[in-house]
Coordinates of C-alpha atoms in Angstrom, one line a residue:
X972 CA 44.0 147.8 97.3
X973 CA 44.6 144.1 96.4
X974 CA 45.7 143.3 92.9
X975 CA 44.6 140.0 91.3
X976 CA 47.4 137.4 91.2
X977 CA 48.4 136.1 87.9
X978 CA 47.5 132.6 87.0
X979 CA 49.8 129.6 87.2
X980 CA 52.7 130.0 84.8
X981 CA 52.1 126.5 83.4
X982 CA 51.2 126.7 79.7
X983 CA 49.4 124.1 77.7
X984 CA 50.7 123.1 74.3
X985 CA 47.5 124.4 72.9
X986 CA 48.0 127.9 74.4
X987 CA 51.7 128.0 73.3
X988 CA 50.4 127.2 69.8
X989 CA 48.1 130.2 70.0
X990 CA 50.9 132.5 71.1
X991 CA 53.1 131.0 68.3
X992 CA 50.4 131.8 65.8
X993 CA 50.6 135.5 66.7
X994 CA 54.4 135.9 66.2
X995 CA 55.2 133.0 63.9
X996 CA 57.1 129.8 64.6
X997 CA 60.5 131.4 64.3
X998 CA 59.8 134.0 67.0
X999 CA 58.2 131.8 69.6
X1000 CA 61.1 130.4 71.6
X1001 CA 60.6 127.2 73.7
X1002 CA 64.0 125.6 73.6
X1003 CA 65.7 125.8 77.0
X1004 CA 69.1 126.7 75.6
X1005 CA 67.6 129.5 73.4
X1006 CA 65.6 130.9 76.3
X1007 CA 68.6 130.9 78.7
X1008 CA 70.0 134.3 77.7
X1009 CA 66.7 136.0 78.6
X1010 CA 66.7 134.6 82.1
X1011 CA 69.9 136.1 83.6
X1012 CA 71.2 139.7 83.9
X1013 CA 74.5 141.6 84.0
X1014 CA 75.1 141.4 87.7
X1015 CA 74.2 137.7 88.0
X1016 CA 72.0 138.5 91.0
X1017 CA 68.8 137.1 89.5
X1018 CA 68.1 133.9 87.7
X1019 CA 64.6 133.5 86.2
X1020 CA 62.6 130.8 84.5
X1021 CA 60.2 130.8 81.6
X1022 CA 58.5 128.3 79.3
X1023 CA 58.2 130.7 76.4
X1024 CA 59.9 133.8 74.9
X1025 CA 57.9 135.7 72.4
X1026 CA 59.6 138.1 69.9
X1027 CA 56.8 140.2 68.3
X1028 CA 57.6 142.3 65.3
X1029 CA 54.9 144.9 65.5
X1030 CA 52.7 146.8 67.9
X1031 CA 49.7 144.8 66.6
X1032 CA 51.4 141.6 67.6
X1033 CA 52.2 142.9 71.1
X1034 CA 48.5 143.9 71.3
X1035 CA 47.4 140.4 70.3
X1036 CA 49.7 138.8 72.9
X1037 CA 48.3 140.9 75.6
X1038 CA 44.7 140.2 74.6
X1039 CA 45.4 136.4 74.7
X1040 CA 47.3 136.7 78.0
X1041 CA 44.4 138.6 79.6
X1042 CA 41.9 136.0 78.5
X1043 CA 44.0 133.2 80.1
X1044 CA 45.5 135.2 82.9
X1045 CA 49.1 134.6 81.7
X1046 CA 51.7 136.8 83.3
X1047 CA 54.0 138.7 81.0
X1048 CA 57.5 140.2 81.5
X1049 CA 58.5 142.8 78.8
X1050 CA 62.3 142.9 78.1
X1051 CA 64.4 145.2 76.0
X1052 CA 68.2 144.9 75.9
X1053 CA 68.2 143.0 79.2
X1054 CA 70.7 145.5 80.8
X1055 CA 68.6 146.4 83.8
X1056 CA 70.3 146.3 87.2
X1057 CA 67.3 145.8 89.6
X1058 CA 65.8 142.5 88.3
X1059 CA 62.8 144.3 86.6
X1060 CA 63.3 142.5 83.3
X1061 CA 63.7 139.0 84.7
X1062 CA 60.9 136.4 84.7
X1063 CA 61.2 135.3 88.4
X1064 CA 58.2 133.0 88.5
X1065 CA 57.9 131.4 85.1
X1066 CA 56.2 134.3 83.3
X1067 CA 56.2 134.6 79.5
X1068 CA 58.9 136.9 78.3
X1069 CA 58.1 139.5 75.6
X1070 CA 61.4 140.5 73.9
X1071 CA 61.0 143.8 72.2
X1072 CA 64.2 143.7 70.2
X1073 CA 62.5 143.1 66.8
X1074 CA 60.5 146.4 67.1
X1075 CA 63.6 148.2 65.9
X1076 CA 62.4 150.6 63.3
X1077 CA 62.9 154.3 63.3
X1078 CA 59.6 155.4 62.0
X1079 CA 60.4 159.0 61.4
X1080 CA 63.1 161.6 61.6
X1081 CA 61.7 165.2 61.5
X1082 CA 64.5 167.8 61.6
X1083 CA 62.1 170.7 61.4
X1084 CA 60.4 169.6 64.6
X1085 CA 63.6 168.2 66.0
X1086 CA 62.0 164.8 66.8
X1087 CA 62.6 161.2 66.1
X1088 CA 60.0 158.5 66.4
X1089 CA 61.5 155.1 67.4
X1090 CA 60.1 151.7 68.2
X1091 CA 60.9 150.3 71.6
X1092 CA 63.6 147.8 70.4
X1093 CA 65.8 150.5 68.8
X1094 CA 69.2 150.3 70.5
X1095 CA 70.2 153.5 72.1
X1096 CA 73.5 153.8 70.2
X1097 CA 71.6 153.4 66.9
X1098 CA 69.2 156.2 67.9
X1099 CA 72.3 158.4 68.7
X1100 CA 73.9 157.5 65.3
X1101 CA 70.7 158.2 63.3
X1102 CA 70.3 161.6 64.9
X1103 CA 73.9 162.4 64.2
X1104 CA 73.5 161.5 60.5
X1105 CA 71.0 164.4 60.2
X1106 CA 73.2 166.8 62.2
X1107 CA 71.2 166.4 65.4
X1108 CA 71.9 165.1 68.9
X1109 CA 70.0 162.6 70.9
X1110 CA 71.8 163.1 74.2
X1111 CA 70.9 160.2 76.4
X1112 CA 74.1 158.4 77.1
X1113 CA 74.7 155.3 79.2
X1114 CA 77.5 152.7 79.7
X1115 CA 75.2 150.1 78.2
X1116 CA 74.2 152.2 75.2
X1117 CA 75.4 149.6 72.7
X1118 CA 72.8 147.1 73.9
X1119 CA 70.1 148.9 75.9
X1120 CA 66.9 149.9 74.1
X1121 CA 64.7 152.9 73.9
X1122 CA 61.8 151.1 75.4
X1123 CA 63.9 149.9 78.3
X1124 CA 65.4 153.4 78.8
X1125 CA 61.9 154.9 79.0
X1126 CA 60.4 152.1 81.1
X1127 CA 63.2 152.7 83.7
X1128 CA 63.5 156.4 83.2
X1129 CA 67.2 156.0 82.6
X1130 CA 69.5 158.9 83.6
X1131 CA 73.1 158.7 82.4
X1132 CA 76.0 161.0 82.1
X1133 CA 74.3 163.9 80.4
X1134 CA 71.3 164.4 82.7
X1135 CA 73.0 167.5 84.1
X1136 CA 72.3 169.4 80.8
X1137 CA 69.5 167.5 79.2
X1138 CA 67.6 165.7 82.0
X1139 CA 66.7 162.1 82.3
X1140 CA 64.8 159.9 79.7
X1141 CA 61.4 161.2 80.7
X1142 CA 62.5 164.7 79.7
X1143 CA 63.6 163.5 76.3
X1144 CA 60.3 162.0 75.3
X1145 CA 57.4 164.0 73.9
X1146 CA 55.1 161.1 73.5
X1147 CA 54.8 157.3 73.7
X1148 CA 52.7 154.4 72.2
X1149 CA 51.7 151.9 74.8
X1150 CA 49.9 148.5 74.7
X1151 CA 47.7 148.1 77.8
X1152 CA 47.2 144.8 79.6
X1153 CA 43.9 144.1 77.7
X1154 CA 45.5 144.7 74.4
X1155 CA 44.2 148.2 73.7
X1156 CA 46.8 150.5 72.0
X1157 CA 47.2 153.9 73.6
X1158 CA 48.5 156.3 71.0
X1159 CA 50.2 159.2 72.8
X1160 CA 52.8 159.8 70.1
X1161 CA 53.2 163.5 69.6
X1162 CA 55.7 166.1 68.3
X1163 CA 54.1 168.9 70.3
X1164 CA 55.9 170.7 73.0
X1165 CA 52.7 172.4 74.1
X1166 CA 49.6 170.2 74.6
X1167 CA 47.4 171.1 77.6
X1168 CA 44.6 168.6 76.9
X1169 CA 44.1 167.0 80.3
X1170 CA 46.1 164.5 82.3
X1171 CA 49.7 163.8 81.2
X1172 CA 49.2 160.0 80.7
X1173 CA 52.5 159.7 79.0
X1174 CA 54.3 159.9 82.3
X1175 CA 52.3 157.1 83.9
X1176 CA 54.2 154.7 81.7
X1177 CA 57.7 156.2 81.7
X1178 CA 59.4 154.8 84.7
X1179 CA 56.7 152.2 85.4
X1180 CA 59.0 149.3 84.4
X1181 CA 56.3 147.6 82.3
X1182 CA 53.9 147.2 85.2
X1183 CA 51.1 149.3 83.7
X1184 CA 51.6 148.6 80.0
X1185 CA 54.2 147.9 77.4
X1186 CA 55.9 150.9 75.6
X1187 CA 56.1 150.0 71.9
X1188 CA 57.3 153.3 70.5
X1189 CA 58.2 156.9 71.5
X1190 CA 58.7 160.3 70.0
X1191 CA 62.0 161.6 71.2
X1192 CA 63.5 165.2 71.4
X1193 CA 66.5 166.0 69.3
X1194 CA 68.9 168.8 69.9
X1195 CA 71.4 170.8 67.8
X1196 CA 74.6 168.8 67.3
X1197 CA 77.5 170.3 69.2
X1198 CA 80.3 171.8 67.0
X1199 CA 82.9 171.5 69.8
X1200 CA 83.2 168.9 72.6
X1201 CA 86.0 169.4 75.1
X1202 CA 86.8 166.9 77.9
X1203 CA 89.0 167.2 81.0
X1204 CA 90.2 164.8 83.6
X1205 CA 91.0 166.5 86.9
X1206 CA 92.7 165.5 90.1
X1207 CA 91.7 167.1 93.4
X1208 CA 91.6 166.4 97.1
X1209 CA 88.0 165.9 98.0
X1210 CA 84.3 165.9 97.0
X1211 CA 84.0 169.3 98.6
X1212 CA 86.7 170.6 96.2
X1213 CA 84.8 168.9 93.3
X1214 CA 81.6 170.7 94.3
X1215 CA 83.5 174.0 94.2
X1216 CA 84.8 173.2 90.7
X1217 CA 81.2 172.4 89.7
X1218 CA 80.1 175.8 90.8
X1219 CA 82.8 177.5 88.8
X1220 CA 82.1 175.4 85.8
X1221 CA 78.4 176.2 85.8
X1222 CA 79.1 179.9 86.2
X1223 CA 81.6 180.0 83.4
X1224 CA 80.2 177.5 80.9
X1225 CA 76.5 178.4 81.3
X1226 CA 74.5 175.7 79.5
X1227 CA 77.4 174.1 77.8
X1228 CA 78.5 172.0 80.8
X1229 CA 77.1 168.6 79.8
X1230 CA 78.8 166.1 82.1
X1231 CA 80.5 166.3 85.5
X1232 CA 81.5 162.9 86.9
X1233 CA 83.0 162.4 90.4
X1234 CA 85.4 159.4 90.7
X1235 CA 87.0 158.1 93.8
X1236 CA 90.6 157.0 93.8
X1237 CA 89.7 153.4 94.5
X1238 CA 87.2 153.3 91.6
X1239 CA 89.9 154.6 89.3
X1240 CA 92.4 152.1 90.6
X1241 CA 89.9 149.2 89.9
X1242 CA 89.4 150.4 86.3
X1243 CA 93.1 150.7 85.7
X1244 CA 93.9 147.3 87.4
X1245 CA 91.2 145.3 85.7
X1246 CA 90.3 147.1 82.5
X1247 CA 91.9 146.5 79.1
X1248 CA 94.1 149.3 77.7
X1249 CA 93.2 151.7 80.5
X1250 CA 95.7 154.0 82.1
X1251 CA 95.7 157.0 84.5
X1252 CA 95.7 160.2 82.4
X1253 CA 97.6 162.0 85.1
X1254 CA 101.2 161.5 86.2
X1255 CA 100.4 161.1 89.9
X1256 CA 97.5 159.7 92.0
X1257 CA 94.9 161.9 93.7
X1258 CA 92.3 161.1 96.3
X1259 CA 89.5 162.2 93.9
X1260 CA 88.9 162.9 90.3
X1261 CA 86.4 164.7 88.1
X1262 CA 85.7 163.9 84.5
X1263 CA 84.0 166.9 82.9
X1264 CA 82.8 167.8 79.5
X1265 CA 81.6 170.9 77.6
X1266 CA 79.6 170.7 74.5
X1267 CA 79.1 173.9 72.5
X1268 CA 77.3 174.9 69.3
X1269 CA 80.3 177.3 68.8
X1270 CA 84.0 176.7 68.7
X1271 CA 84.7 178.3 72.0
X1272 CA 84.5 175.3 74.3
X1273 CA 88.2 174.8 74.7
X1274 CA 88.8 178.4 75.8
X1275 CA 86.0 178.1 78.3
X1276 CA 87.3 174.8 79.7
X1277 CA 90.8 176.2 80.0
X1278 CA 89.4 179.3 81.9
X1279 CA 87.5 177.0 84.3
X1280 CA 90.6 174.9 85.1
X1281 CA 92.8 178.0 85.4
X1282 CA 90.5 179.5 87.9
X1283 CA 90.3 176.2 89.7
X1284 CA 94.0 176.1 90.1
X1285 CA 94.2 179.7 91.2
X1286 CA 91.7 179.0 93.9
X1287 CA 93.6 175.9 95.1
X1288 CA 90.7 173.6 94.0
X1289 CA 92.4 171.8 91.1
X1290 CA 95.7 170.0 91.8
X1291 CA 96.2 168.7 88.3
X1292 CA 94.3 168.4 85.0
X1293 CA 94.6 167.3 81.4
X1294 CA 92.4 168.2 78.5
X1295 CA 91.8 165.5 75.8
X1296 CA 93.9 166.4 72.8
X1297 CA 91.9 164.4 70.3
X1298 CA 88.9 162.0 70.0
X1299 CA 90.9 159.0 71.0
X1300 CA 92.1 160.5 74.2
X1301 CA 88.5 161.6 75.0
X1302 CA 87.3 158.1 74.4
X1303 CA 90.1 156.8 76.7
X1304 CA 88.9 159.1 79.5
X1305 CA 85.3 157.9 79.2
X1306 CA 86.4 154.3 79.0
X1307 CA 88.1 154.6 82.3
X1308 CA 84.7 155.9 83.7
X1309 CA 82.5 153.4 81.9
X1310 CA 84.6 150.4 83.1
X1311 CA 84.1 151.2 86.8
X1312 CA 81.1 148.9 87.4
X1313 CA 82.6 145.9 85.6
X1314 CA 86.0 146.5 87.2
X1315 CA 84.6 145.8 90.7
X1316 CA 83.8 142.2 89.8
X1317 CA 87.4 140.8 90.1
X1318 CA 87.5 142.5 93.6
X1319 CA 84.9 140.1 94.9
X1320 CA 81.4 140.8 96.2
X1321 CA 80.0 144.3 95.6
X1322 CA 76.9 145.7 97.3
X1323 CA 75.4 148.4 95.0
X1324 CA 73.5 151.6 95.7
X1325 CA 72.1 154.0 93.1
X1326 CA 71.2 157.0 95.2
X1327 CA 70.7 160.7 94.8
X1328 CA 70.9 163.5 97.3
X1329 CA 70.8 167.3 96.8
X1330 CA 74.0 168.2 95.0
X1331 CA 75.3 170.3 97.9
X1332 CA 74.9 167.3 100.2
X1333 CA 77.0 164.9 98.2
X1334 CA 80.3 165.4 100.2
X1335 CA 78.6 165.0 103.5
X1336 CA 76.7 161.9 102.2
X1337 CA 80.0 160.2 101.1
X1338 CA 81.7 161.0 104.4
X1339 CA 78.9 159.7 106.6
X1340 CA 78.2 156.6 104.4
X1341 CA 81.9 155.7 104.4
X1342 CA 82.0 155.9 108.2
X1343 CA 78.7 153.9 108.7
X1344 CA 79.6 151.1 106.2
X1345 CA 83.2 150.5 107.5
X1346 CA 81.9 150.5 111.0
X1347 CA 79.2 147.9 110.1
X1348 CA 81.7 145.7 108.1
X1349 CA 85.3 146.5 109.1
X1350 CA 87.6 146.3 106.1
X1351 CA 84.9 146.9 103.5
X1352 CA 85.8 149.2 100.7
X1353 CA 83.5 152.0 99.6
X1354 CA 83.7 152.6 95.9
X1355 CA 81.7 155.8 95.2
X1356 CA 81.5 157.4 91.8
X1357 CA 78.9 159.0 89.6
X1358 CA 77.0 162.0 88.4
X1359 CA 77.9 164.8 90.8
X1360 CA 76.3 167.4 88.6
X1361 CA 72.8 166.0 89.4
X1362 CA 73.5 164.5 92.8
X1363 CA 73.4 160.8 91.7
X1364 CA 76.1 158.7 93.2
X1365 CA 76.7 155.0 92.6
X1366 CA 77.7 154.2 96.1
X1367 CA 79.1 150.7 95.8
X1368 CA 80.8 148.7 98.6
X1369 CA 83.4 146.0 97.8
X1370 CA 84.1 143.2 100.2
X1371 CA 87.1 143.2 102.5
X1372 CA 90.3 141.9 100.9
X1373 CA 90.4 138.1 101.6
X1374 CA 86.9 138.1 102.9
X1375 CA 84.2 135.5 102.2
X1376 CA 82.1 136.6 99.3
X1377 CA 78.9 134.7 100.3
X1378 CA 79.0 136.1 103.8
X1379 CA 79.6 139.6 102.6
X1380 CA 76.8 139.5 100.0
X1381 CA 74.5 138.0 102.6
X1382 CA 74.7 141.4 104.4
X1383 CA 73.3 143.3 101.4
X1384 CA 70.2 144.5 103.2
X1385 CA 72.1 145.5 106.3
X1386 CA 74.4 147.7 104.2
X1387 CA 71.4 149.1 102.3
X1388 CA 69.8 150.0 105.6
X1389 CA 72.6 152.1 106.9
X1390 CA 73.2 153.8 103.6
X1391 CA 69.5 154.5 102.9
X1392 CA 69.0 156.0 106.4
X1393 CA 71.6 158.6 105.5
X1394 CA 70.1 159.2 102.1
X1395 CA 66.6 159.7 103.5
X1396 CA 67.8 162.0 106.3
X1397 CA 69.3 164.2 103.6
X1398 CA 66.1 164.3 101.5
X1399 CA 67.4 161.9 98.9
X1400 CA 66.2 159.0 96.9
X1401 CA 67.1 155.3 97.1
X1402 CA 66.8 154.9 93.4
X1403 CA 68.1 157.7 91.2
X1404 CA 68.2 156.1 87.7
X1405 CA 68.1 152.3 87.9
X1406 CA 64.5 151.8 88.9
X1407 CA 62.9 149.6 91.6
X1408 CA 62.4 146.2 90.0
X1409 CA 62.5 143.5 92.7
X1410 CA 65.8 144.7 94.2
X1411 CA 64.3 147.7 96.0
X1412 CA 60.6 146.7 95.9
X1413 CA 60.3 145.8 99.6
X1414 CA 62.0 149.1 100.7
X1415 CA 59.8 151.3 98.6
X1416 CA 56.8 151.4 100.9
X1417 CA 59.1 152.5 103.7
X1418 CA 60.5 155.5 101.9
X1419 CA 57.7 156.6 99.6
X1420 CA 54.9 158.9 100.7
X1421 CA 52.0 156.6 101.9
X1422 CA 49.4 158.4 99.8
X1423 CA 51.7 158.0 96.8
X1424 CA 51.9 154.3 97.4
X1425 CA 48.1 154.0 97.6
X1426 CA 47.7 155.9 94.3
X1427 CA 50.3 153.7 92.6
X1428 CA 48.5 150.6 93.8
X1429 CA 45.1 152.0 92.6
X1430 CA 46.6 152.8 89.2
X1431 CA 48.0 149.3 88.9
X1432 CA 44.7 147.7 89.8
X1433 CA 42.8 149.9 87.3
X1434 CA 45.2 149.4 84.3
X1435 CA 46.1 145.8 85.1
X1436 CA 43.2 144.2 87.0
X1437 CA 44.4 140.7 86.3
X1438 CA 47.9 141.5 87.6
X1439 CA 49.6 140.1 84.5
X1440 CA 51.9 143.0 83.6
X1441 CA 55.4 142.3 85.0
X1442 CA 54.0 141.1 88.3
X1443 CA 56.0 141.5 91.5
X1444 CA 58.0 144.4 90.2
X1445 CA 58.0 147.9 91.8
X1446 CA 54.9 147.1 94.0

């Protein structure tokens, strides 16, 4: 089904004045220097253009913007913290940017219902802190949690390091408030865990990357705050050994195993080499590492973690391990992990993959992908790391030492093709937690069920007949 193309991005002074009248002069940005930060993203892969950035302060203002845009067929790109990694938040063709950062109120904290209702511009770290202040946990945790927003997290269905225990963003939201393309406000905010009243419309918008509507608020699940958190950094020989340790950990820790990260030696080396105040927690190098964490409502997490590591050593799985002795050491372990993406930049070009395969297939995937990539580009350096507990691996590939960065990056889609072929053969996904955006848009029809693509296009045409909502993204 064809979707109407948005109108020309050119805006008359009269129309800009009408948009300005909605948000106020201060929050309608037209100066090129002030617009510039909204046009680029973290990886510097995409550079957009826009004549206008609007910064609404309420759902009503977002509604009015959409109404006006629909009348004049003006394309809109919603943007949260601008931390997305697939170009979904970038105005590639001169669209008007709607920055959601001013919608930053926490409307309600209900400890009896274990819910928190946040506006879309609330920074993830702020949501975590507010939950902690009332002795609750909001468990979504990402490397960009100091700047990413709740609306962006839900629009991309973010994953993160705790998905093993708590699931992804979709599973942490009970309800959402959404502004549709024509300005109607869809109120699906709810504290209910049980509500069988027809279609689950909430999930249409979570993960839709702003192509069906703009999420303006959400009711989020809260959990009991852990009384004990214990973290270990483990050296071992292979992903197969890490998988065995995961099995032991899940059996021994039951539901208290909250993170289980697999780190390759090269990824660790990059973090230590290029990070600030980062060192190897172990006295000698190992081919692979695991960063694991237990979070318990009781004070027994340390005993459980020690028992897991002891069994791992007895079974010849664990070669060395250290348990964080205090909060500072725990933070140092996580800093080593969190710096891995940024630490690849000084090594030159890096071709990224955010894939998932069945957990049991991770070792075979890494082995086969390493062989395929280094055959395609001799000297290239695979840098795999990620969430072994849920099968999500960030399979990045750094350029050969001394190679030409432009030539290497020009082979992005060739590398994607060989990696994706292995992923699909194993029953995996080409996008585990970063979304589709424009980076993977063209590959999506080749890997998604054909009927599913047809339904997605039909939904897009129904909810956004003018094609103004984040056009060119996902589909």
